Coordinates of C-alpha atoms in Angstrom, one line a residue:
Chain A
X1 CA 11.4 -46.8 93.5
X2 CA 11.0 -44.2 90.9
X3 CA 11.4 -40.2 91.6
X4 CA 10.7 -37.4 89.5
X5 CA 13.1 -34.8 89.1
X6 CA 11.5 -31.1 87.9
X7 CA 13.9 -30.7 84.9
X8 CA 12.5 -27.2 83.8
X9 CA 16.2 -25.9 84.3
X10 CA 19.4 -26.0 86.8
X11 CA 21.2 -29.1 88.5
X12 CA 18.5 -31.4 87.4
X13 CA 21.1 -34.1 85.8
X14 CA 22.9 -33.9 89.0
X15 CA 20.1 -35.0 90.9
X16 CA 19.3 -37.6 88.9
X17 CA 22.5 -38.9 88.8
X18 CA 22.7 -39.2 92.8
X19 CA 19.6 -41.1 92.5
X20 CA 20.5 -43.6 90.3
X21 CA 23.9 -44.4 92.1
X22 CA 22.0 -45.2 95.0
X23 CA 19.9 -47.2 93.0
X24 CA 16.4 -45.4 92.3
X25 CA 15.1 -44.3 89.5
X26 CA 14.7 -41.0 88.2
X27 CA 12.2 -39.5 85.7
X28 CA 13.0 -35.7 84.3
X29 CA 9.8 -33.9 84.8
X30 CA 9.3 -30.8 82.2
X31 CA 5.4 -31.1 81.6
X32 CA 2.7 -32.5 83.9
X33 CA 2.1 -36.3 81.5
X34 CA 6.0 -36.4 81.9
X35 CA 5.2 -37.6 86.2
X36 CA 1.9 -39.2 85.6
X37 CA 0.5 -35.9 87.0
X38 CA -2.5 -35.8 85.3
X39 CA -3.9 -37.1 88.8
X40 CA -1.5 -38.2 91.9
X41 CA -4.1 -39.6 93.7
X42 CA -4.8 -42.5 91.0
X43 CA -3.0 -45.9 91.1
X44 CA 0.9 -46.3 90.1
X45 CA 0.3 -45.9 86.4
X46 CA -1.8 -42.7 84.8
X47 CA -2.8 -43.0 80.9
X48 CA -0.9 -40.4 79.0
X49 CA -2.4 -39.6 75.5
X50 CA 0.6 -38.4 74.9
X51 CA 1.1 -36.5 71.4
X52 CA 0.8 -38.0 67.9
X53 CA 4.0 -39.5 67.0
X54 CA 3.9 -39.8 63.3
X55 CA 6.5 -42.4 62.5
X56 CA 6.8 -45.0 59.5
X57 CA 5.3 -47.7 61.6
X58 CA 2.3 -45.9 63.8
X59 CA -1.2 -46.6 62.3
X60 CA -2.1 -42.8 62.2
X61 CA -3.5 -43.1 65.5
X62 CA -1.8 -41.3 69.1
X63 CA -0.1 -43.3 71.0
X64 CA -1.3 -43.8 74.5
X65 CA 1.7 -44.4 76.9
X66 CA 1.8 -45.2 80.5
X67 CA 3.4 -43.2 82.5
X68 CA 4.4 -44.5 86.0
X69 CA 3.5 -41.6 88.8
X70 CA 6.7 -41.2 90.5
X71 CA 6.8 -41.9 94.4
X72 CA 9.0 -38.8 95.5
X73 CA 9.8 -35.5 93.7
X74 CA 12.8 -33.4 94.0
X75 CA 13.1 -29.8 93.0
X76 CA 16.4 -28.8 92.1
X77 CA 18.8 -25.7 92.5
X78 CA 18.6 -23.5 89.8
X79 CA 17.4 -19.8 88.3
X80 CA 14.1 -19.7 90.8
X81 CA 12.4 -17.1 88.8
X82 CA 13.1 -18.8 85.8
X83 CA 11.9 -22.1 87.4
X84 CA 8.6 -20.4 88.8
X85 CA 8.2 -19.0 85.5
X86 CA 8.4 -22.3 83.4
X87 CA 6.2 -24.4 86.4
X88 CA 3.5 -22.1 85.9
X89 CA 3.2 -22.0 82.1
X90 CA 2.9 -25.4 82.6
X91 CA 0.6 -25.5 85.3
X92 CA 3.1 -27.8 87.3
X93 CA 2.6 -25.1 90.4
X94 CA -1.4 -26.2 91.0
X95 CA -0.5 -29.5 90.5
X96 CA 3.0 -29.9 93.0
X97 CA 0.5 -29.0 95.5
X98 CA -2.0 -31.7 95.0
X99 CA 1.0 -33.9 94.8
X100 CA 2.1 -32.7 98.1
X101 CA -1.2 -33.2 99.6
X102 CA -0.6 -37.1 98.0
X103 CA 1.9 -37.8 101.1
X104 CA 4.7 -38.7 98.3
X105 CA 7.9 -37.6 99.4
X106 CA 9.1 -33.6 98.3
X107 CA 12.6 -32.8 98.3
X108 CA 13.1 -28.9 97.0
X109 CA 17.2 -27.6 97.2
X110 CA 18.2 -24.0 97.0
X111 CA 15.6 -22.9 94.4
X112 CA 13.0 -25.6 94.9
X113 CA 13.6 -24.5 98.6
X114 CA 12.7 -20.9 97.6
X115 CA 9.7 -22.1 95.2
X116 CA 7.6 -24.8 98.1
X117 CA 8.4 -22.0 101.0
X118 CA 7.1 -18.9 101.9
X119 CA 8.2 -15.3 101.7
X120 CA 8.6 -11.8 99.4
X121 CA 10.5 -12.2 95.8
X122 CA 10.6 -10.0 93.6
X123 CA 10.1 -12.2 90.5
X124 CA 9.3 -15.8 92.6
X125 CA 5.6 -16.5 93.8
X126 CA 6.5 -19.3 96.4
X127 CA 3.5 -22.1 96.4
X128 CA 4.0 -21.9 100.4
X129 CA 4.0 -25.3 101.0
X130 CA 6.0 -25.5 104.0
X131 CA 5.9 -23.0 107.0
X132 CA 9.2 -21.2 106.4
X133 CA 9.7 -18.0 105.2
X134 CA 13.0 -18.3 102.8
X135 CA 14.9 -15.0 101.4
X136 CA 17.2 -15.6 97.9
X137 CA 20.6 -15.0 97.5
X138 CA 20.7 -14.4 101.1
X139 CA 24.8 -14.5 101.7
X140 CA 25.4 -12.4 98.8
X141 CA 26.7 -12.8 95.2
X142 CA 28.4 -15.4 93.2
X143 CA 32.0 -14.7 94.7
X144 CA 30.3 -15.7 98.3
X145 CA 29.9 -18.9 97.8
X146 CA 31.3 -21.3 99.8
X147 CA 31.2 -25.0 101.2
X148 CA 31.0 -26.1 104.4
X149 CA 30.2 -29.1 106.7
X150 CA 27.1 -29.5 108.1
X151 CA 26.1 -31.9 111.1
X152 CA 22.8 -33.6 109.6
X153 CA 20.2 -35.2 112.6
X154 CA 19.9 -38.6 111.4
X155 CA 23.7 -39.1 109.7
X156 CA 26.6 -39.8 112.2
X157 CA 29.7 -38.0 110.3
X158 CA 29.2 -34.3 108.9
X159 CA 27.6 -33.6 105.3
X160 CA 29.8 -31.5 103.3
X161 CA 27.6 -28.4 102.5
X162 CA 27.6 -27.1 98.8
X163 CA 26.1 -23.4 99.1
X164 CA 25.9 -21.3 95.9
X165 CA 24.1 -17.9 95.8
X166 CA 22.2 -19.4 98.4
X167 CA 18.9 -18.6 100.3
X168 CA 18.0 -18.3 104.2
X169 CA 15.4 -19.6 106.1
X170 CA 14.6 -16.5 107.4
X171 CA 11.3 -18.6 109.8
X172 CA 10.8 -21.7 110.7
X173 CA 7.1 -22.5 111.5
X174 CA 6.3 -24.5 114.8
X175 CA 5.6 -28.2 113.0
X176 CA 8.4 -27.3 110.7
X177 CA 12.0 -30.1 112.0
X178 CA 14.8 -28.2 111.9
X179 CA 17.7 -31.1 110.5
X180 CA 20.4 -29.3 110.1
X181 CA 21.7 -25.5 110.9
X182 CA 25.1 -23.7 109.4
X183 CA 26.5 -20.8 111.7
X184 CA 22.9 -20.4 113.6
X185 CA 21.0 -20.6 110.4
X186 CA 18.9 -23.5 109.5
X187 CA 20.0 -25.1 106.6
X188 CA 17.7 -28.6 106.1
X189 CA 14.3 -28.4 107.2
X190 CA 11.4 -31.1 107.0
X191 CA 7.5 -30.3 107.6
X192 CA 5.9 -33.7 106.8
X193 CA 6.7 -35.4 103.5
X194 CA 8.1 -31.9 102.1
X195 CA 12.2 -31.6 103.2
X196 CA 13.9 -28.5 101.9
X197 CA 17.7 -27.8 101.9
X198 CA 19.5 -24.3 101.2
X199 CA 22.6 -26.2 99.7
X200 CA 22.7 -28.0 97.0
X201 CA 23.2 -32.4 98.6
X202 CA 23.7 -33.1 94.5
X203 CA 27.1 -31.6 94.6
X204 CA 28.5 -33.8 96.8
X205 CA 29.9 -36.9 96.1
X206 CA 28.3 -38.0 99.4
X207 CA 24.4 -39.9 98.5
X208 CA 23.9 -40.4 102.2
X209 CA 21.0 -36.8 102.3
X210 CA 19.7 -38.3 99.6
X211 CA 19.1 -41.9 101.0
X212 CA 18.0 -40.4 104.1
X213 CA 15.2 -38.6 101.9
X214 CA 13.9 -41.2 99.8
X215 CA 14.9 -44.2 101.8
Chain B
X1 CA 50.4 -21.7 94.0
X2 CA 49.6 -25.3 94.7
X3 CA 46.4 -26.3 92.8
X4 CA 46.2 -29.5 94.8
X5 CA 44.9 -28.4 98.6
X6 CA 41.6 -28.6 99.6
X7 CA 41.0 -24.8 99.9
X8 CA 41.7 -25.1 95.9
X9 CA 39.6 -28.0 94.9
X10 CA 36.3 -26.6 97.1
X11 CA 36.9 -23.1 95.2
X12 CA 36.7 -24.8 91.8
X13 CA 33.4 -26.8 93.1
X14 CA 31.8 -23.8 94.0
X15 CA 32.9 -22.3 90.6
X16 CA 31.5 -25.2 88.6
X17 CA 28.7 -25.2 91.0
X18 CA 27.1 -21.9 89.4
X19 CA 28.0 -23.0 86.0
X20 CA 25.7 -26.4 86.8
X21 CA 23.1 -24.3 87.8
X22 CA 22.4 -22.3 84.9
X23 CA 22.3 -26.2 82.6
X24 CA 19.2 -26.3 80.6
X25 CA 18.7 -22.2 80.4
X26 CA 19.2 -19.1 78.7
X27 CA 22.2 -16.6 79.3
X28 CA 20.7 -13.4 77.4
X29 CA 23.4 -10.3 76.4
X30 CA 21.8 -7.1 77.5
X31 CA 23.4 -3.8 77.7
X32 CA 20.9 -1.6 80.1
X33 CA 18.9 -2.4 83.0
X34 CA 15.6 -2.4 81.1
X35 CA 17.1 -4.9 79.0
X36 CA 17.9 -7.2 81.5
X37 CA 14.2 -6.8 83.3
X38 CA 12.8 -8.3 79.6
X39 CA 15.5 -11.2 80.0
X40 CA 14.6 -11.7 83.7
X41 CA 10.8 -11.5 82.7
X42 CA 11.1 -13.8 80.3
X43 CA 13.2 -16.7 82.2
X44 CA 16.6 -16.2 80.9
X45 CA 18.9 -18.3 83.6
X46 CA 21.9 -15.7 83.7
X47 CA 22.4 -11.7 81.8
X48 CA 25.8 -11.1 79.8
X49 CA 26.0 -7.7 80.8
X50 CA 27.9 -5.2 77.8
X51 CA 28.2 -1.8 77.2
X52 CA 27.4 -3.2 72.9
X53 CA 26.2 -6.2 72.0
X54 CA 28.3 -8.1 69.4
X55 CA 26.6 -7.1 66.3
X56 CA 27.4 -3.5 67.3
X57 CA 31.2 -4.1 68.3
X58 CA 31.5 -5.6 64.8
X59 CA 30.0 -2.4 63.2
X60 CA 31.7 0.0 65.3
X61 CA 35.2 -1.5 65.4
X62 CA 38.2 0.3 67.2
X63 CA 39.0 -1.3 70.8
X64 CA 36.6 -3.2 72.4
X65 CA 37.1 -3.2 76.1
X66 CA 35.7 -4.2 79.4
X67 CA 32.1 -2.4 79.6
X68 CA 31.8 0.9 81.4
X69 CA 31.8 0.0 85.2
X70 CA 28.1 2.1 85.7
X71 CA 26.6 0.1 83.0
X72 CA 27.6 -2.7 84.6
X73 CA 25.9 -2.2 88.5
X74 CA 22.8 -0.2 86.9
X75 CA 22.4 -3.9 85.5
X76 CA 23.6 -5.7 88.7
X77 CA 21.2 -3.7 90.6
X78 CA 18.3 -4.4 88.4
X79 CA 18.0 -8.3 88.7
X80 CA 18.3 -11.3 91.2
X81 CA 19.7 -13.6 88.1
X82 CA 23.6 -14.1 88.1
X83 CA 25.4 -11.0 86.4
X84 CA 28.1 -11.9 83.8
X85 CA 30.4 -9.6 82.2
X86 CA 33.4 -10.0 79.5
X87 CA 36.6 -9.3 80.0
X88 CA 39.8 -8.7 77.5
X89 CA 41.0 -12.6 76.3
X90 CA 44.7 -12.0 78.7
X91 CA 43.4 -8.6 80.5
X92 CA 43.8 -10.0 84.5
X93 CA 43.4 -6.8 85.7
X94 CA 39.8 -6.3 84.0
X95 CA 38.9 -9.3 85.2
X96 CA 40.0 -7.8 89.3
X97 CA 38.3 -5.4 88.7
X98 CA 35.1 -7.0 88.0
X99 CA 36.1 -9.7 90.6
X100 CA 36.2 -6.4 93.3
X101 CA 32.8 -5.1 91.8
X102 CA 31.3 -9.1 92.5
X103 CA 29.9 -9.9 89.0
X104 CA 28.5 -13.7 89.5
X105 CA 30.7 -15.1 86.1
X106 CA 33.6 -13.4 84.0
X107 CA 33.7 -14.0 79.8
X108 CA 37.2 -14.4 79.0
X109 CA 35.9 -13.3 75.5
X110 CA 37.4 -12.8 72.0
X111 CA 34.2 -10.5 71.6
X112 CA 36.5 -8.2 72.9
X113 CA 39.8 -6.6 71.4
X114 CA 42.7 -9.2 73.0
X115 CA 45.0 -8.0 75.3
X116 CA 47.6 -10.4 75.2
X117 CA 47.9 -12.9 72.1
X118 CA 49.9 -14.9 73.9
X119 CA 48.5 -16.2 77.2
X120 CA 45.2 -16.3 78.5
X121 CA 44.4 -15.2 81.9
X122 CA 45.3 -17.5 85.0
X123 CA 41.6 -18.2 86.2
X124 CA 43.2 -20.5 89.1
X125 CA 43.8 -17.3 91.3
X126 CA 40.1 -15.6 91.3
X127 CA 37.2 -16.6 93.3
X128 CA 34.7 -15.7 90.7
X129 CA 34.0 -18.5 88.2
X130 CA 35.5 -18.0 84.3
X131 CA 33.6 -19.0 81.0
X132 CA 35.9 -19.2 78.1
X133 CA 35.1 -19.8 74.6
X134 CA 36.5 -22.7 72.3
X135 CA 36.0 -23.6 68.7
X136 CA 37.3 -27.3 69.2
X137 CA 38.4 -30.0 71.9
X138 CA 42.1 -29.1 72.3
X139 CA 41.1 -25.5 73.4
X140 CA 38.4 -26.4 75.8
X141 CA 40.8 -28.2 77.3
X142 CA 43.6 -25.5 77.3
X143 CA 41.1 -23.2 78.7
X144 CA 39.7 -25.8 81.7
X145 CA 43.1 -25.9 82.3
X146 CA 43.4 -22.5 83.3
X147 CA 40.5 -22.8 85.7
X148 CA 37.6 -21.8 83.2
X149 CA 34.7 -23.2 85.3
X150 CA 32.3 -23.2 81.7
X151 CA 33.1 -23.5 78.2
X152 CA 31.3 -22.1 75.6
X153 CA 31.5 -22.7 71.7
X154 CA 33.3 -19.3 70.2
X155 CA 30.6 -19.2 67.2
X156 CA 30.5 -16.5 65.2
X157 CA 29.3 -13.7 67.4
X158 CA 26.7 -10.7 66.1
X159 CA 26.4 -12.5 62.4
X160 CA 22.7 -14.0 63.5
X161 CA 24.4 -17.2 61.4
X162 CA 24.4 -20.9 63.6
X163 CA 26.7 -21.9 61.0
X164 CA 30.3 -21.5 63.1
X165 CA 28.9 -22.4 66.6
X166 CA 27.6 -25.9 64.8
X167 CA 31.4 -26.1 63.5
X168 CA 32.3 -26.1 67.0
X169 CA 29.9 -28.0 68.7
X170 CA 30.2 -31.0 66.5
X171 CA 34.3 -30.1 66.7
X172 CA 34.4 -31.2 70.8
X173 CA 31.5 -33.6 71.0
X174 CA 33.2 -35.6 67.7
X175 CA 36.4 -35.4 69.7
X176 CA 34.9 -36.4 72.9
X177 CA 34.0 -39.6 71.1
X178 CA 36.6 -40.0 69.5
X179 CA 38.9 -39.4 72.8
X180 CA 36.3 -42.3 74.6
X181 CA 37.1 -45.1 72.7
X182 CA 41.1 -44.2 72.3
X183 CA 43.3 -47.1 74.0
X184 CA 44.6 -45.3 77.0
X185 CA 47.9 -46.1 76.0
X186 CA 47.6 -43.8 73.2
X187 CA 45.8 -40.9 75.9
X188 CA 49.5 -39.1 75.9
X189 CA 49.8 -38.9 72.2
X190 CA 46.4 -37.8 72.0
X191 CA 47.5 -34.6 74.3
X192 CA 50.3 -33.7 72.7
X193 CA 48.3 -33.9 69.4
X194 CA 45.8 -31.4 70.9
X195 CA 48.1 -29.9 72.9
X196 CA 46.0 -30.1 75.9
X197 CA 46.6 -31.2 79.4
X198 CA 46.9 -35.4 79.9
X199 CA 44.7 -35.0 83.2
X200 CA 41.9 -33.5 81.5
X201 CA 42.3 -35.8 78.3
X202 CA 42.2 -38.5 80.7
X203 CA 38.8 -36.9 82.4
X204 CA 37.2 -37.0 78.9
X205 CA 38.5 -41.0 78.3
X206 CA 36.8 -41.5 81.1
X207 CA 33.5 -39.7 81.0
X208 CA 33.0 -38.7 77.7
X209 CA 31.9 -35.1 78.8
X210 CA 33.9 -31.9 80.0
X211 CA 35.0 -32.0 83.6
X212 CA 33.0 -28.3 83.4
X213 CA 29.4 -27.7 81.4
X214 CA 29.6 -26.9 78.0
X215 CA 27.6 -23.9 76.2
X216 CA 26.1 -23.2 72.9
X217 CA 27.2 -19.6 72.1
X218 CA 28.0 -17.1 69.0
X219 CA 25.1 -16.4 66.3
X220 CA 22.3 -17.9 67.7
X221 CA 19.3 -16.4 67.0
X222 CA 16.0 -18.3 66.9
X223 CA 14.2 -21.2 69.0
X224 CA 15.2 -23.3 67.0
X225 CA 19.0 -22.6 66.5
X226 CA 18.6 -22.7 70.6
X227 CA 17.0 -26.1 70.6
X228 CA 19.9 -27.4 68.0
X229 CA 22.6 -26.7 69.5
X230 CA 21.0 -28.3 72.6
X231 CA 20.8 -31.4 70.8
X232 CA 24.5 -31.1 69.3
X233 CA 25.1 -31.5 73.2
X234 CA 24.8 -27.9 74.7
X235 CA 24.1 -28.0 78.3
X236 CA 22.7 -24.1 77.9
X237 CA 22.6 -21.5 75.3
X238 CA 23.8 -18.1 75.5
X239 CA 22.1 -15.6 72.7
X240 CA 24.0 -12.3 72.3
X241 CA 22.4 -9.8 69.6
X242 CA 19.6 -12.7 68.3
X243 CA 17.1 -10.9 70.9
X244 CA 17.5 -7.5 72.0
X245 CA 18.9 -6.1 67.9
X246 CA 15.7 -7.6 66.9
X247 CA 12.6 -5.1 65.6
X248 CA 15.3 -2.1 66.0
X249 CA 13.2 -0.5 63.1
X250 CA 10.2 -0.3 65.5
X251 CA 10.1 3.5 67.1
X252 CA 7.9 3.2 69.9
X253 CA 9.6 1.8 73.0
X254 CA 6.5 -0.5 74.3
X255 CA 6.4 -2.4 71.4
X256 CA 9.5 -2.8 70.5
X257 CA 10.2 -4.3 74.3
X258 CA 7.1 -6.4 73.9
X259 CA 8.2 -8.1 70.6
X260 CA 12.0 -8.6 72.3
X261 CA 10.1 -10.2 75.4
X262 CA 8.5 -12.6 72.9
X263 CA 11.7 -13.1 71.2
X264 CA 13.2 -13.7 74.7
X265 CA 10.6 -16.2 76.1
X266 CA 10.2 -18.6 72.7
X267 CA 13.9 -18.9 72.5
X268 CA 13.8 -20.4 76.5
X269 CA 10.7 -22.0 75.3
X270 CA 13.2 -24.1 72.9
X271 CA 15.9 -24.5 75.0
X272 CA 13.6 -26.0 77.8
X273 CA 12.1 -28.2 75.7
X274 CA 14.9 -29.0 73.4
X275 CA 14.0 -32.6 72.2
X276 CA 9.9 -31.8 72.0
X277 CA 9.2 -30.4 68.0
X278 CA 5.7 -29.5 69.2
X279 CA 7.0 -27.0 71.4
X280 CA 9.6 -26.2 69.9
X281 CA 7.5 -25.2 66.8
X282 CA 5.8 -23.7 69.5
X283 CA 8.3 -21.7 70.1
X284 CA 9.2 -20.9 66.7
X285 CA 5.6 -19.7 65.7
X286 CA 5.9 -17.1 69.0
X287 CA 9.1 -15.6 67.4
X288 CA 7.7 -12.8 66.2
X289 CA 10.9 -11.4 64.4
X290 CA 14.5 -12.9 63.6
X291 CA 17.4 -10.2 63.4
X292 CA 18.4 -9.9 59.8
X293 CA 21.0 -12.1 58.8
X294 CA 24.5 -11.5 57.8
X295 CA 25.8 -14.5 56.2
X296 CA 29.2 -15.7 57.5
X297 CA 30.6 -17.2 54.4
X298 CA 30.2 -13.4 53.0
X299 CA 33.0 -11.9 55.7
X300 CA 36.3 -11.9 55.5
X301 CA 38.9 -14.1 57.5
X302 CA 40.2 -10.8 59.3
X303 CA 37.0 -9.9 60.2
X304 CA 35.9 -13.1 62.2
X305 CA 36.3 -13.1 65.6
X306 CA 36.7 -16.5 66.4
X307 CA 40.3 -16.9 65.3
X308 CA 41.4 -14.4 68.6
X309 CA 43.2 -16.8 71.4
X310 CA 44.6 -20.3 70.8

């Protein structure tokens, strides 16, 4: 198994860390060729013209690499303007939808919560991917951080929680699974193949979210 | 104060936690609220928010100090990005202070005028995350040992010259390497010899990183300085007067915003896309000015800033 990770900024390293400890694959994700996303619909391998890589031994010619499409894609905490910002220079924000619509698995946390919900930013346009409306930095600043557990439907023991600057779910839509809540608030929430978390699953040393994800 | 309860550990998570998130961005020094609007526009990760930017300290001279408290919410008001603001290199009470007004990050910075040449503040005891600057392993360590959640190189701040924060960069990833393939037996030596904590020379024997992320910082001023240091082994970049000193000889406001924004965006440009030249010359050709450059071999000792703190 082979998962993309959107490396445009934030925990991205993190993520794909967790992911290879549990033993999958992870692909950083900066530019649409970089995830095969040229089209998600096409078979497991896209051709990538890739750029001209003018070494000693190329024939002049540009390399044409293939590029495996990945079969999940996580969205990591992070700046989300500056995430939303990057995505769409790149055009990644058409084309995470079309993904979506692919029925590969999307994990977004904290900001790529806040980027494949809903709801009013004022510098994030959220692709609204999932029925939930999601409001940044909704516990406050820095200095109200915290960590806490979490009781997860489909794990036995608590998650230990890793919240930092970290959004609300404000509304949950009514084909949207509510996984796991913190003080009343929903903190995990899965509509389909798309799971979004508030806190940040990479920070702990626990991988057991993750499995229950991907696996 | 035990360091070793669980309340203790989870507070430096959370600490580190922010200092993860803003890997692979831009921390932009801005000194109004309009100023930081450009950064945010432009997709800086985090604002360094000062009353002057480095290259105007350095001109002005006299005591540099914590920035004027106004200055500081006008900016905290204006963005959603994390706030940072620097503090005296010993001055615990600045750094209260700004822990009571809830900036996101505190720069324990030799920017500023030190207020104790001795000790460095005890970052253990706050709640808000501390960056500290370094200029080679055994500091770094010194300072994550006083609870600095981030390191940053010291650089040469407000000179527009890479030349220092190279020195530095290739200074704690050379000793990182070094450190990696030392026999543990000789780990202890290797401490004293540094004069850094055994636990976190240990952490670097076995990792071969920082136990906290470690920034790019002091006289960076173009996409591709950014993009350098990011390949010396900077997780992010901060850029202090490289962006918003630049086209000060341009009167009207619009423009002079608008070439800044540029400025602002190619240098993230580079930073995203660090190990790509295509877009990083990218990046390069949307610079539309470089601040003028004021060569460090030129200045004298006294007037360097990175020999302030041990």
């Amino acid at each position: 198994m082979l998962i993309g990770v959107l490396a445009l900024q934030g925990d991205f390293g993190t993520h794909a860390q967790a992911l290879r400890e549990i033993g999958i694959g992870a692909v950083e994700v900066r530019r649409p060729e970089h995830a095969g996303f040229v089209n998600p619909n096409a078979p497991r391998y896209v051709q990538d013209p890739g750029r001209a890589r003018r070494s000693l031994w190329a024939d002049g010619d540009e390399e044409t690499v293939e590029r495996p499409v990945p079969d999940g894609l996580i969205l990591p905490g992070g700046e989300s303007s500056t995430i939303d910002l990057l995505g769409r220079r790149y055009g990644l924000d058409s084309l995470l939808a079309a993904y979506a619509a692919s029925g590969r698995i999307v994990f977004g946390t904290c900001a790529g919560a806040i980027w494949l919900g809903k709801g009013t930013h004022h510098k994030v346009t959220p692709l609204a991917l999932v029925d939930v409306d999601v409001q940044r930095n909704a516990y406050g600043r820095q200095i109200d951080s915290f960590i806490a557990p979490v009781e997860v439907n489909g794990l036995e023991e608590p998650f230990e929680a890793v919240f930092i600057r970290a959004p609300k779910f404000t509304r949950v839509g009514p084909n949207v699974d509510v996984l796991a809540e913190h003080d009343g608030d929903p903190v995990l929430v899965r509509e389909g193949n798309i799971w979004l978390a508030t806190f940040h699953p990479e920070r702990s040393p626990d991988r057991r979210l993750h499995r229950l994800v991907f696996g | 104060m035990s360091r070793e309860n669980g309340h203790d550990r989870k507070s430096f998570e959370v600490k580190v936690g922010l200092a993860d998130m803003l890997r692979g961005g831009v921390i932009m020094d801005v000194t109004n609220a309009e100023q930081a609007k450009i950064a945010e526009d432009a997709g800086a990760a985090s604002v360094m928010a000062l009353e002057r930017v480095p290259a105007d300290i350095r001109r002005e001279g006299g005591v540099a100090r914590m920035s004027r408290i106004d200055v500081l919410e006008e900016i905290m008001r204006s963005v959603e990005i994390p706030v940072m603001a620097k503090v005296r290199i010993g001055h615990f009470v600045e750094a209260q202070a700004l822990e009571a007004l809830g900036v996101d990050f505190i720069d324990e910075s030799e920017v500023l005028t030190p207020a104790d040449e001795e000790n460095h503040i005890d970052k253990h005891g706050f709640r808000v995350p501390f960056v500290c600057g370094c200029r080679n392993l055994g500091e770094a360590l010194r300072r994550i040992g006083e609870g600095a959640a981030m390191i940053r190189t010291k650089g040469e701040a407000g000179t527009g010259n890479v030349v220092e924060a190279v020195r530095h960069m290739r200074s704690v990833v050379g000793q990182m390497r070094r450190i990696q393939a030392t026999d543990p037996a000789e780990l202890m030596k290797t401490a004293k010899e540094l004069g850094a904590p055994y636990e976190q020379v240990l952490y670097v024997h076995e990792h071969g990183k920082l136990p906290v992320p470690n920034f790019a910082a002091g006289g960076v001023a173009t996409p591709a300085d950014a993009a350098m240091m990011m390949q010396l082994g900077a997780e992010s970049v901060f850029v202090g007067s490289g962006i918003f000193k630049a086209g000060a000889d341009i009167r009207d406001k619009g423009e002079r915003h608008k070439l800044q924004g540029a400025l602002a965006a190619a240098i993230v440009r580079a930073v995203t896309h660090c190990n790509d030249p295509d877009e990083v010359l990218a990046a390069q050709r949307d610079q539309a000015a470089a601040m003028v450059g004021l060569d460090v071999r030129t200045m004298p000792e006294e007037e360097k800033l990175a020999g302030r703190g041990w």
